[in-house]
PDB file of C-alpha atoms in Angstrom:
ATOM      1  CA  UNK A   1      36.171   2.891 -13.652  1.00  0.00           C
ATOM      2  CA  UNK A   2      38.216  -0.571 -14.793  1.00  0.00           C
ATOM      3  CA  UNK A   3      37.037  -2.570 -17.322  1.00  0.00           C
ATOM      4  CA  UNK A   4      35.294  -5.174 -15.043  1.00  0.00           C
ATOM      5  CA  UNK A   5      33.122  -2.126 -13.683  1.00  0.00           C
ATOM      6  CA  UNK A   6      32.025  -1.206 -16.909  1.00  0.00           C
ATOM      7  CA  UNK A   7      31.518  -4.573 -18.358  1.00  0.00           C
ATOM      8  CA  UNK A   8      29.367  -5.309 -14.995  1.00  0.00           C
ATOM      9  CA  UNK A   9      27.487  -2.181 -15.140  1.00  0.00           C
ATOM     10  CA  UNK A  10      26.962  -3.114 -19.131  1.00  0.00           C
ATOM     11  CA  UNK A  11      25.734  -6.023 -18.459  1.00  0.00           C
ATOM     12  CA  UNK A  12      23.119  -4.890 -15.444  1.00  0.00           C
ATOM     13  CA  UNK A  13      21.748  -2.552 -18.161  1.00  0.00           C
ATOM     14  CA  UNK A  14      21.410  -4.620 -20.795  1.00  0.00           C
ATOM     15  CA  UNK A  15      19.916  -7.214 -18.823  1.00  0.00           C
ATOM     16  CA  UNK A  16      17.093  -5.096 -17.433  1.00  0.00           C
ATOM     17  CA  UNK A  17      16.540  -4.031 -21.093  1.00  0.00           C
ATOM     18  CA  UNK A  18      15.727  -7.171 -22.350  1.00  0.00           C
ATOM     19  CA  UNK A  19      13.901  -8.283 -19.072  1.00  0.00           C
ATOM     20  CA  UNK A  20      11.423  -5.466 -19.726  1.00  0.00           C
ATOM     21  CA  UNK A  21      10.713  -6.310 -23.204  1.00  0.00           C
ATOM     22  CA  UNK A  22       9.148  -9.606 -21.963  1.00  0.00           C
ATOM     23  CA  UNK A  23       6.400  -7.258 -20.732  1.00  0.00           C
ATOM     24  CA  UNK A  24       5.183  -5.971 -24.107  1.00  0.00           C
ATOM     25  CA  UNK A  25       6.375  -9.091 -26.306  1.00  0.00           C
ATOM     26  CA  UNK A  26       4.062 -10.524 -23.506  1.00  0.00           C
ATOM     27  CA  UNK A  27       1.258  -8.318 -24.817  1.00  0.00           C
ATOM     28  CA  UNK A  28       1.359  -9.023 -28.465  1.00  0.00           C
ATOM     29  CA  UNK A  29       1.069 -12.963 -27.856  1.00  0.00           C
ATOM     30  CA  UNK A  30      -1.521 -12.941 -25.511  1.00  0.00           C
ATOM     31  CA  UNK A  31      -4.009 -11.039 -28.063  1.00  0.00           C
ATOM     32  CA  UNK A  32      -3.666 -14.454 -30.006  1.00  0.00           C
ATOM     33  CA  UNK A  33      -3.242 -17.206 -26.992  1.00  0.00           C
ATOM     34  CA  UNK A  34      -3.698 -17.647 -22.989  1.00  0.00           C
ATOM     35  CA  UNK A  35      -0.840 -16.324 -21.060  1.00  0.00           C
ATOM     36  CA  UNK A  36      -0.029 -19.854 -19.253  1.00  0.00           C
ATOM     37  CA  UNK A  37      -0.112 -21.263 -22.655  1.00  0.00           C
ATOM     38  CA  UNK A  38       1.918 -18.673 -24.590  1.00  0.00           C
ATOM     39  CA  UNK A  39       5.129 -18.969 -21.360  1.00  0.00           C
ATOM     40  CA  UNK A  40       4.831 -22.894 -21.440  1.00  0.00           C
ATOM     41  CA  UNK A  41       5.756 -22.719 -25.212  1.00  0.00           C
ATOM     42  CA  UNK A  42       7.983 -19.903 -24.890  1.00  0.00           C
ATOM     43  CA  UNK A  43      10.454 -22.004 -21.574  1.00  0.00           C
ATOM     44  CA  UNK A  44      10.284 -25.340 -23.723  1.00  0.00           C
ATOM     45  CA  UNK A  45      11.479 -23.983 -26.871  1.00  0.00           C
ATOM     46  CA  UNK A  46      13.644 -22.051 -25.155  1.00  0.00           C
ATOM     47  CA  UNK A  47      15.108 -24.900 -23.234  1.00  0.00           C
ATOM     48  CA  UNK A  48      15.410 -26.878 -26.223  1.00  0.00           C
ATOM     49  CA  UNK A  49      17.645 -23.629 -28.044  1.00  0.00           C
ATOM     50  CA  UNK A  50      19.450 -23.288 -25.069  1.00  0.00           C
ATOM     51  CA  UNK A  51      20.275 -27.357 -24.628  1.00  0.00           C
ATOM     52  CA  UNK A  52      21.117 -27.687 -28.058  1.00  0.00           C
ATOM     53  CA  UNK A  53      23.773 -25.322 -27.783  1.00  0.00           C
ATOM     54  CA  UNK A  54      25.351 -26.664 -24.668  1.00  0.00           C
ATOM     55  CA  UNK A  55      25.542 -29.967 -25.793  1.00  0.00           C
ATOM     56  CA  UNK A  56      26.100 -30.224 -29.331  1.00  0.00           C
ATOM     57  CA  UNK A  57      28.552 -26.793 -29.151  1.00  0.00           C
ATOM     58  CA  UNK A  58      29.575 -25.854 -25.426  1.00  0.00           C
ATOM     59  CA  UNK A  59      30.108 -30.485 -25.063  1.00  0.00           C
ATOM     60  CA  UNK A  60      28.433 -29.874 -22.083  1.00  0.00           C
ATOM     61  CA  UNK A  61      27.835 -33.393 -20.003  1.00  0.00           C
ATOM     62  CA  UNK A  62      24.325 -34.510 -18.744  1.00  0.00           C
ATOM     63  CA  UNK A  63      23.572 -33.385 -15.146  1.00  0.00           C
ATOM     64  CA  UNK A  64      24.322 -36.381 -12.513  1.00  0.00           C
ATOM     65  CA  UNK A  65      22.643 -36.830  -8.925  1.00  0.00           C
ATOM     66  CA  UNK A  66      21.547 -34.177  -6.777  1.00  0.00           C
ATOM     67  CA  UNK A  67      22.207 -31.747 -10.019  1.00  0.00           C
ATOM     68  CA  UNK A  68      18.981 -32.774 -11.089  1.00  0.00           C
ATOM     69  CA  UNK A  69      17.721 -32.322  -7.845  1.00  0.00           C
ATOM     70  CA  UNK A  70      18.895 -28.602  -8.075  1.00  0.00           C
ATOM     71  CA  UNK A  71      17.642 -28.163 -11.073  1.00  0.00           C
ATOM     72  CA  UNK A  72      14.854 -29.170  -9.995  1.00  0.00           C
ATOM     73  CA  UNK A  73      14.246 -26.515  -7.484  1.00  0.00           C
ATOM     74  CA  UNK A  74      15.302 -23.851  -9.394  1.00  0.00           C
ATOM     75  CA  UNK A  75      13.502 -24.999 -12.165  1.00  0.00           C
ATOM     76  CA  UNK A  76       9.794 -24.986  -9.599  1.00  0.00           C
ATOM     77  CA  UNK A  77      10.632 -21.644  -7.840  1.00  0.00           C
ATOM     78  CA  UNK A  78      12.150 -19.543 -10.235  1.00  0.00           C
ATOM     79  CA  UNK A  79       9.990 -20.071 -13.390  1.00  0.00           C
ATOM     80  CA  UNK A  80       7.147 -22.926 -13.141  1.00  0.00           C
ATOM     81  CA  UNK A  81       5.777 -21.392  -9.650  1.00  0.00           C
ATOM     82  CA  UNK A  82       6.897 -17.874 -10.230  1.00  0.00           C
ATOM     83  CA  UNK A  83       4.885 -17.413 -13.515  1.00  0.00           C
ATOM     84  CA  UNK A  84       2.552 -20.105 -13.003  1.00  0.00           C
ATOM     85  CA  UNK A  85       1.160 -17.813 -10.247  1.00  0.00           C
ATOM     86  CA  UNK A  86       1.846 -14.823 -11.863  1.00  0.00           C
ATOM     87  CA  UNK A  87      -0.250 -15.020 -14.952  1.00  0.00           C
ATOM     88  CA  UNK A  88      -3.663 -16.348 -12.346  1.00  0.00           C
ATOM     89  CA  UNK A  89      -2.979 -13.545 -10.619  1.00  0.00           C
ATOM     90  CA  UNK A  90      -2.906 -10.864 -13.063  1.00  0.00           C
ATOM     91  CA  UNK A  91      -7.036 -11.866 -13.322  1.00  0.00           C
ATOM     92  CA  UNK A  92      -7.005 -10.236  -9.908  1.00  0.00           C
ATOM     93  CA  UNK A  93      -4.646  -7.641 -10.291  1.00  0.00           C
ATOM     94  CA  UNK A  94      -4.598  -4.113 -12.084  1.00  0.00           C
ATOM     95  CA  UNK A  95      -1.401  -3.330 -13.891  1.00  0.00           C
ATOM     96  CA  UNK A  96      -0.113  -0.552 -11.126  1.00  0.00           C
ATOM     97  CA  UNK A  97      -0.285  -3.232  -8.146  1.00  0.00           C
ATOM     98  CA  UNK A  98       1.892  -5.613 -10.188  1.00  0.00           C
ATOM     99  CA  UNK A  99       4.216  -2.818 -11.098  1.00  0.00           C
ATOM    100  CA  UNK A 100       4.768  -2.258  -7.301  1.00  0.00           C
ATOM    101  CA  UNK A 101       5.189  -5.832  -6.057  1.00  0.00           C
ATOM    102  CA  UNK A 102       7.422  -6.185  -8.812  1.00  0.00           C
ATOM    103  CA  UNK A 103       9.682  -3.260  -6.883  1.00  0.00           C
ATOM    104  CA  UNK A 104       9.647  -5.489  -3.826  1.00  0.00           C
ATOM    105  CA  UNK A 105      11.775  -8.411  -5.400  1.00  0.00           C
ATOM    106  CA  UNK A 106      14.990  -6.484  -4.784  1.00  0.00           C
ATOM    107  CA  UNK A 107      14.167  -5.839  -1.212  1.00  0.00           C
ATOM    108  CA  UNK A 108      13.679  -9.962  -1.098  1.00  0.00           C
ATOM    109  CA  UNK A 109      16.399 -11.059  -2.357  1.00  0.00           C
ATOM    110  CA  UNK A 110      18.407  -8.852  -0.549  1.00  0.00           C
ATOM    111  CA  UNK A 111      16.882 -10.059   3.000  1.00  0.00           C
ATOM    112  CA  UNK A 112      16.588 -13.584   1.607  1.00  0.00           C
ATOM    113  CA  UNK A 113      20.558 -13.084   0.694  1.00  0.00           C
ATOM    114  CA  UNK A 114      21.771 -11.599   4.058  1.00  0.00           C
ATOM    115  CA  UNK A 115      19.707 -14.136   5.887  1.00  0.00           C
ATOM    116  CA  UNK A 116      20.728 -17.546   4.220  1.00  0.00           C
ATOM    117  CA  UNK A 117      24.632 -16.447   3.423  1.00  0.00           C
ATOM    118  CA  UNK A 118      24.675 -13.703   6.200  1.00  0.00           C
ATOM    119  CA  UNK A 119      26.050 -11.103   3.941  1.00  0.00           C
ATOM    120  CA  UNK A 120      25.337  -8.288   5.865  1.00  0.00           C
ATOM    121  CA  UNK A 121      23.536  -5.588   3.950  1.00  0.00           C
ATOM    122  CA  UNK A 122      25.408  -2.146   4.439  1.00  0.00           C
ATOM    123  CA  UNK A 123      23.390   1.268   4.894  1.00  0.00           C
ATOM    124  CA  UNK A 124      24.077   2.431   1.564  1.00  0.00           C
ATOM    125  CA  UNK A 125      22.539  -0.932   0.009  1.00  0.00           C
ATOM    126  CA  UNK A 126      19.678  -0.380   2.653  1.00  0.00           C
ATOM    127  CA  UNK A 127      19.301   3.205   1.677  1.00  0.00           C
ATOM    128  CA  UNK A 128      19.530   2.310  -2.175  1.00  0.00           C
ATOM    129  CA  UNK A 129      16.835  -0.262  -2.004  1.00  0.00           C
ATOM    130  CA  UNK A 130      14.357   2.253  -0.602  1.00  0.00           C
ATOM    131  CA  UNK A 131      15.176   4.670  -2.700  1.00  0.00           C
ATOM    132  CA  UNK A 132      15.047   2.639  -5.788  1.00  0.00           C
ATOM    133  CA  UNK A 133      11.013   1.225  -4.216  1.00  0.00           C
ATOM    134  CA  UNK A 134       9.713   4.996  -3.853  1.00  0.00           C
ATOM    135  CA  UNK A 135      11.525   5.177  -7.780  1.00  0.00           C
ATOM    136  CA  UNK A 136       8.917   2.647  -8.869  1.00  0.00           C
ATOM    137  CA  UNK A 137       6.021   3.346  -6.953  1.00  0.00           C
ATOM    138  CA  UNK A 138       6.485   7.261  -8.003  1.00  0.00           C
ATOM    139  CA  UNK A 139       7.209   6.176 -11.587  1.00  0.00           C
ATOM    140  CA  UNK A 140       4.203   3.463 -11.612  1.00  0.00           C
ATOM    141  CA  UNK A 141       1.562   6.548 -10.035  1.00  0.00           C
ATOM    142  CA  UNK A 142      -0.324   6.879 -13.163  1.00  0.00           C
ATOM    143  CA  UNK A 143      -1.064   3.522 -13.180  1.00  0.00           C
ATOM    144  CA  UNK A 144      -2.211   3.409  -9.629  1.00  0.00           C
ATOM    145  CA  UNK A 145      -4.991   5.732 -10.291  1.00  0.00           C
ATOM    146  CA  UNK A 146      -7.885   3.185 -11.660  1.00  0.00           C
ATOM    147  CA  UNK A 147      -5.962   0.295  -9.782  1.00  0.00           C
ATOM    148  CA  UNK A 148      -7.953  -2.604  -8.320  1.00  0.00           C
ATOM    149  CA  UNK A 149      -7.215  -5.537  -6.450  1.00  0.00           C
ATOM    150  CA  UNK A 150      -8.610  -8.607  -4.448  1.00  0.00           C
ATOM    151  CA  UNK A 151      -7.590 -10.331  -1.592  1.00  0.00           C
ATOM    152  CA  UNK A 152      -6.374 -13.450  -3.426  1.00  0.00           C
ATOM    153  CA  UNK A 153      -5.182 -11.536  -6.036  1.00  0.00           C
ATOM    154  CA  UNK A 154      -2.676 -10.053  -3.653  1.00  0.00           C
ATOM    155  CA  UNK A 155      -1.853 -13.048  -1.578  1.00  0.00           C
ATOM    156  CA  UNK A 156      -0.958 -14.485  -5.120  1.00  0.00           C
ATOM    157  CA  UNK A 157       0.932 -11.446  -6.423  1.00  0.00           C
ATOM    158  CA  UNK A 158       2.818 -11.553  -3.207  1.00  0.00           C
ATOM    159  CA  UNK A 159       3.247 -15.614  -3.325  1.00  0.00           C
ATOM    160  CA  UNK A 160       4.864 -15.195  -7.007  1.00  0.00           C
ATOM    161  CA  UNK A 161       7.530 -12.348  -5.730  1.00  0.00           C
ATOM    162  CA  UNK A 162       8.311 -14.823  -3.014  1.00  0.00           C
ATOM    163  CA  UNK A 163       9.053 -17.796  -5.044  1.00  0.00           C
ATOM    164  CA  UNK A 164      10.973 -15.555  -7.685  1.00  0.00           C
ATOM    165  CA  UNK A 165      12.750 -14.379  -4.819  1.00  0.00           C
ATOM    166  CA  UNK A 166      13.999 -17.540  -3.223  1.00  0.00           C
ATOM    167  CA  UNK A 167      14.933 -18.711  -6.576  1.00  0.00           C
ATOM    168  CA  UNK A 168      17.487 -15.999  -7.141  1.00  0.00           C
ATOM    169  CA  UNK A 169      18.690 -16.885  -4.214  1.00  0.00           C
ATOM    170  CA  UNK A 170      18.714 -20.331  -3.943  1.00  0.00           C
ATOM    171  CA  UNK A 171      20.616 -19.994  -7.434  1.00  0.00           C
ATOM    172  CA  UNK A 172      23.462 -18.087  -6.038  1.00  0.00           C
ATOM    173  CA  UNK A 173      24.229 -19.946  -3.315  1.00  0.00           C
ATOM    174  CA  UNK A 174      24.441 -23.523  -5.157  1.00  0.00           C
ATOM    175  CA  UNK A 175      28.106 -24.352  -6.191  1.00  0.00           C
ATOM    176  CA  UNK A 176      27.512 -25.903  -9.703  1.00  0.00           C
ATOM    177  CA  UNK A 177      29.350 -27.496 -11.448  1.00  0.00           C
ATOM    178  CA  UNK A 178      27.238 -26.692 -14.729  1.00  0.00           C
ATOM    179  CA  UNK A 179      27.635 -24.131 -17.599  1.00  0.00           C
ATOM    180  CA  UNK A 180      25.508 -21.341 -17.035  1.00  0.00           C
ATOM    181  CA  UNK A 181      23.920 -21.927 -20.578  1.00  0.00           C
ATOM    182  CA  UNK A 182      23.145 -25.399 -19.308  1.00  0.00           C
ATOM    183  CA  UNK A 183      22.074 -24.572 -16.235  1.00  0.00           C
ATOM    184  CA  UNK A 184      19.398 -21.934 -17.992  1.00  0.00           C
ATOM    185  CA  UNK A 185      18.374 -24.848 -20.492  1.00  0.00           C
ATOM    186  CA  UNK A 186      17.610 -27.379 -18.003  1.00  0.00           C
ATOM    187  CA  UNK A 187      15.403 -25.072 -15.755  1.00  0.00           C
ATOM    188  CA  UNK A 188      13.425 -23.359 -18.196  1.00  0.00           C
ATOM    189  CA  UNK A 189      12.404 -26.876 -19.991  1.00  0.00           C
ATOM    190  CA  UNK A 190      11.736 -28.543 -16.958  1.00  0.00           C
ATOM    191  CA  UNK A 191       9.639 -25.098 -15.623  1.00  0.00           C
ATOM    192  CA  UNK A 192       8.351 -25.016 -18.468  1.00  0.00           C
ATOM    193  CA  UNK A 193       7.076 -28.790 -18.169  1.00  0.00           C
ATOM    194  CA  UNK A 194       5.690 -28.366 -15.405  1.00  0.00           C
ATOM    195  CA  UNK A 195       3.452 -25.751 -16.587  1.00  0.00           C
ATOM    196  CA  UNK A 196       1.880 -27.843 -18.743  1.00  0.00           C
ATOM    197  CA  UNK A 197      -0.669 -29.185 -15.939  1.00  0.00           C
ATOM    198  CA  UNK A 198      -1.904 -24.677 -14.848  1.00  0.00           C
ATOM    199  CA  UNK A 199      -2.359 -24.436 -18.753  1.00  0.00           C
ATOM    200  CA  UNK A 200      -4.307 -27.196 -19.112  1.00  0.00           C
ATOM    201  CA  UNK A 201      -6.239 -26.711 -15.489  1.00  0.00           C
ATOM    202  CA  UNK A 202      -6.968 -22.759 -16.429  1.00  0.00           C
ATOM    203  CA  UNK A 203      -7.835 -23.129 -20.209  1.00  0.00           C
ATOM    204  CA  UNK A 204     -10.240 -21.270 -21.231  1.00  0.00           C
ATOM    205  CA  UNK A 205     -10.528 -20.184 -24.792  1.00  0.00           C
ATOM    206  CA  UNK A 206      -9.406 -21.446 -28.228  1.00  0.00           C
ATOM    207  CA  UNK A 207      -5.602 -20.527 -28.392  1.00  0.00           C
ATOM    208  CA  UNK A 208      -4.499 -19.194 -32.154  1.00  0.00           C
ATOM    209  CA  UNK A 209      -1.312 -20.122 -33.489  1.00  0.00           C
ATOM    210  CA  UNK A 210      -0.623 -17.200 -36.148  1.00  0.00           C
ATOM    211  CA  UNK A 211       2.259 -14.775 -36.758  1.00  0.00           C
ATOM    212  CA  UNK A 212       1.864 -12.657 -33.628  1.00  0.00           C
ATOM    213  CA  UNK A 213       1.829 -15.824 -31.457  1.00  0.00           C
ATOM    214  CA  UNK A 214       4.945 -17.146 -33.507  1.00  0.00           C
ATOM    215  CA  UNK A 215       6.710 -13.302 -33.409  1.00  0.00           C
ATOM    216  CA  UNK A 216       6.187 -12.827 -29.481  1.00  0.00           C
ATOM    217  CA  UNK A 217       7.277 -15.956 -28.971  1.00  0.00           C
ATOM    218  CA  UNK A 218      10.279 -15.664 -30.568  1.00  0.00           C
ATOM    219  CA  UNK A 219      11.104 -12.351 -28.498  1.00  0.00           C
ATOM    220  CA  UNK A 220      10.382 -13.628 -25.970  1.00  0.00           C
ATOM    221  CA  UNK A 221      12.519 -16.651 -26.218  1.00  0.00           C
ATOM    222  CA  UNK A 222      15.854 -15.179 -27.948  1.00  0.00           C
ATOM    223  CA  UNK A 223      16.184 -11.666 -26.267  1.00  0.00           C
ATOM    224  CA  UNK A 224      14.550 -12.598 -22.288  1.00  0.00           C
ATOM    225  CA  UNK A 225      15.175 -16.288 -22.157  1.00  0.00           C
ATOM    226  CA  UNK A 226      17.609 -17.128 -23.712  1.00  0.00           C
ATOM    227  CA  UNK A 227      20.237 -13.712 -23.776  1.00  0.00           C
ATOM    228  CA  UNK A 228      18.780 -11.792 -20.757  1.00  0.00           C
ATOM    229  CA  UNK A 229      18.466 -14.622 -18.733  1.00  0.00           C
ATOM    230  CA  UNK A 230      22.234 -15.696 -18.972  1.00  0.00           C
ATOM    231  CA  UNK A 231      22.663 -11.622 -18.191  1.00  0.00           C
ATOM    232  CA  UNK A 232      20.465 -12.323 -14.337  1.00  0.00           C
ATOM    233  CA  UNK A 233      22.812 -15.426 -14.031  1.00  0.00           C
ATOM    234  CA  UNK A 234      25.927 -14.072 -14.469  1.00  0.00           C
ATOM    235  CA  UNK A 235      24.689 -10.462 -12.413  1.00  0.00           C
ATOM    236  CA  UNK A 236      23.810 -13.475  -9.352  1.00  0.00           C
ATOM    237  CA  UNK A 237      26.691 -15.182  -9.004  1.00  0.00           C
ATOM    238  CA  UNK A 238      28.736 -11.805  -8.793  1.00  0.00           C
ATOM    239  CA  UNK A 239      26.371 -10.426  -5.943  1.00  0.00           C
ATOM    240  CA  UNK A 240      22.910 -10.749  -5.411  1.00  0.00           C
ATOM    241  CA  UNK A 241      22.311  -7.558  -3.336  1.00  0.00           C
ATOM    242  CA  UNK A 242      23.570  -6.128  -6.163  1.00  0.00           C
ATOM    243  CA  UNK A 243      22.238  -7.780  -8.805  1.00  0.00           C
ATOM    244  CA  UNK A 244      18.272  -7.209  -7.455  1.00  0.00           C
ATOM    245  CA  UNK A 245      19.412  -3.745  -7.279  1.00  0.00           C
ATOM    246  CA  UNK A 246      19.111  -3.904 -11.433  1.00  0.00           C
ATOM    247  CA  UNK A 247      15.844  -5.179 -10.863  1.00  0.00           C
ATOM    248  CA  UNK A 248      14.710  -1.572 -10.442  1.00  0.00           C
ATOM    249  CA  UNK A 249      15.088  -0.301 -13.812  1.00  0.00           C
ATOM    250  CA  UNK A 250      12.869  -2.978 -15.381  1.00  0.00           C
ATOM    251  CA  UNK A 251       9.941  -1.113 -14.515  1.00  0.00           C
ATOM    252  CA  UNK A 252      11.032   2.138 -15.717  1.00  0.00           C
ATOM    253  CA  UNK A 253      12.280   0.420 -19.181  1.00  0.00           C
ATOM    254  CA  UNK A 254       8.847  -1.382 -19.261  1.00  0.00           C
ATOM    255  CA  UNK A 255       7.273   1.797 -18.986  1.00  0.00           C
ATOM    256  CA  UNK A 256       9.254   3.182 -21.626  1.00  0.00           C
ATOM    257  CA  UNK A 257       8.954   0.674 -24.372  1.00  0.00           C
ATOM    258  CA  UNK A 258       4.599   1.021 -23.316  1.00  0.00           C
ATOM    259  CA  UNK A 259       4.926   4.468 -24.186  1.00  0.00           C
ATOM    260  CA  UNK A 260       6.890   3.942 -27.473  1.00  0.00           C
ATOM    261  CA  UNK A 261       5.002   0.831 -28.768  1.00  0.00           C
ATOM    262  CA  UNK A 262       1.500   1.195 -27.405  1.00  0.00           C
ATOM    263  CA  UNK A 263       1.623   5.185 -27.810  1.00  0.00           C
ATOM    264  CA  UNK A 264       1.264   4.589 -23.595  1.00  0.00           C
ATOM    265  CA  UNK A 265       1.866   8.284 -22.386  1.00  0.00           C
ATOM    266  CA  UNK A 266       5.687   9.135 -20.405  1.00  0.00           C
ATOM    267  CA  UNK A 267       4.229  11.594 -17.654  1.00  0.00           C
ATOM    268  CA  UNK A 268       6.405  13.690 -15.154  1.00  0.00           C
ATOM    269  CA  UNK A 269       5.540  10.429 -12.546  1.00  0.00           C
ATOM    270  CA  UNK A 270       7.764   8.725 -14.874  1.00  0.00           C
ATOM    271  CA  UNK A 271      10.998  10.638 -15.307  1.00  0.00           C
ATOM    272  CA  UNK A 272      11.143  11.390 -11.551  1.00  0.00           C
ATOM    273  CA  UNK A 273      10.691   7.749 -10.947  1.00  0.00           C
ATOM    274  CA  UNK A 274      13.958   7.108 -13.629  1.00  0.00           C
ATOM    275  CA  UNK A 275      15.764   9.405 -11.839  1.00  0.00           C
ATOM    276  CA  UNK A 276      15.339   8.221  -8.264  1.00  0.00           C
ATOM    277  CA  UNK A 277      16.352   4.688  -9.607  1.00  0.00           C
ATOM    278  CA  UNK A 278      19.190   5.727 -11.469  1.00  0.00           C
ATOM    279  CA  UNK A 279      20.186   7.361  -8.074  1.00  0.00           C
ATOM    280  CA  UNK A 280      19.396   4.203  -6.023  1.00  0.00           C
ATOM    281  CA  UNK A 281      21.648   2.379  -8.711  1.00  0.00           C
ATOM    282  CA  UNK A 282      24.310   4.765  -8.630  1.00  0.00           C
ATOM    283  CA  UNK A 283      24.463   4.290  -4.344  1.00  0.00           C
ATOM    284  CA  UNK A 284      23.787   0.487  -4.495  1.00  0.00           C
ATOM    285  CA  UNK A 285      26.195  -0.272  -7.489  1.00  0.00           C
ATOM    286  CA  UNK A 286      29.711   1.810  -5.578  1.00  0.00           C
ATOM    287  CA  UNK A 287      32.298   0.128  -4.775  1.00  0.00           C
ATOM    288  CA  UNK A 288      31.498  -2.525  -7.657  1.00  0.00           C
ATOM    289  CA  UNK A 289      32.964  -5.618  -6.857  1.00  0.00           C
ATOM    290  CA  UNK A 290      32.415  -8.557  -9.202  1.00  0.00           C
ATOM    291  CA  UNK A 291      33.916 -11.969  -7.967  1.00  0.00           C
ATOM    292  CA  UNK A 292      35.362 -14.299 -10.475  1.00  0.00           C
ATOM    293  CA  UNK A 293      32.432 -16.785 -12.503  1.00  0.00           C
ATOM    294  CA  UNK A 294      32.773 -19.619 -14.188  1.00  0.00           C
ATOM    295  CA  UNK A 295      29.715 -21.373 -13.832  1.00  0.00           C
TER     296      UNK A 295
END
């Protein structure tokens, strides 16, 4: 196993671990503030942090011409529409259904990538997608026993999965000239601004900007919006189909975090689901041949 392969695998695992932590951090923050308010603050602050580093330390230039349009499209689908609709959908759908829906992202990303770029998906990759979905469904099975979902909730949930998948594939296919830090900074900042109208429209309770709120924001900004998203953008530019398979690990990590932080039980379903997801990753990531990434 070469150095590049080990680096790629460690990047994927670290991405999944950090990305999944957003769920637990968000649960703490939601005890103090509305979801859309929490995420608006998260993305605007994360954008300011990233752009400060990009412009002052890396000396990156400002976007020009059509780059603004590309950033607006990416921010709209990857952040504003995805999370804006997702937060609303959570009011209509319980956790088990949400976990299953998240497992569809790799399938959607792979299918869109194949159609958009004519990148063929091998039989092994289709098999790994199927095994990964089964693994997530199995791990989330205990959550499904008391689940409910309205038709509106399912439509909204399906829509936000499509938005996120489209945003991921769009990023992977654009020949960016900006650095990854600049792209991430601009898209989360613009996405955060786009969420403000959602937050105002759906405002229904008082928000408390206490320690719990700011601790949650701190975690969501640095390890998640800065760390995890930077890793995700790297994985997408390497290979969008293989990158999508790492999303299968996120629900598994999420269940493990819930067991550790919120004392939720780890069941045989969790363990069996984890094993299937690992099998899916082993199948889908072989051989891993990363392409050079200068973004």
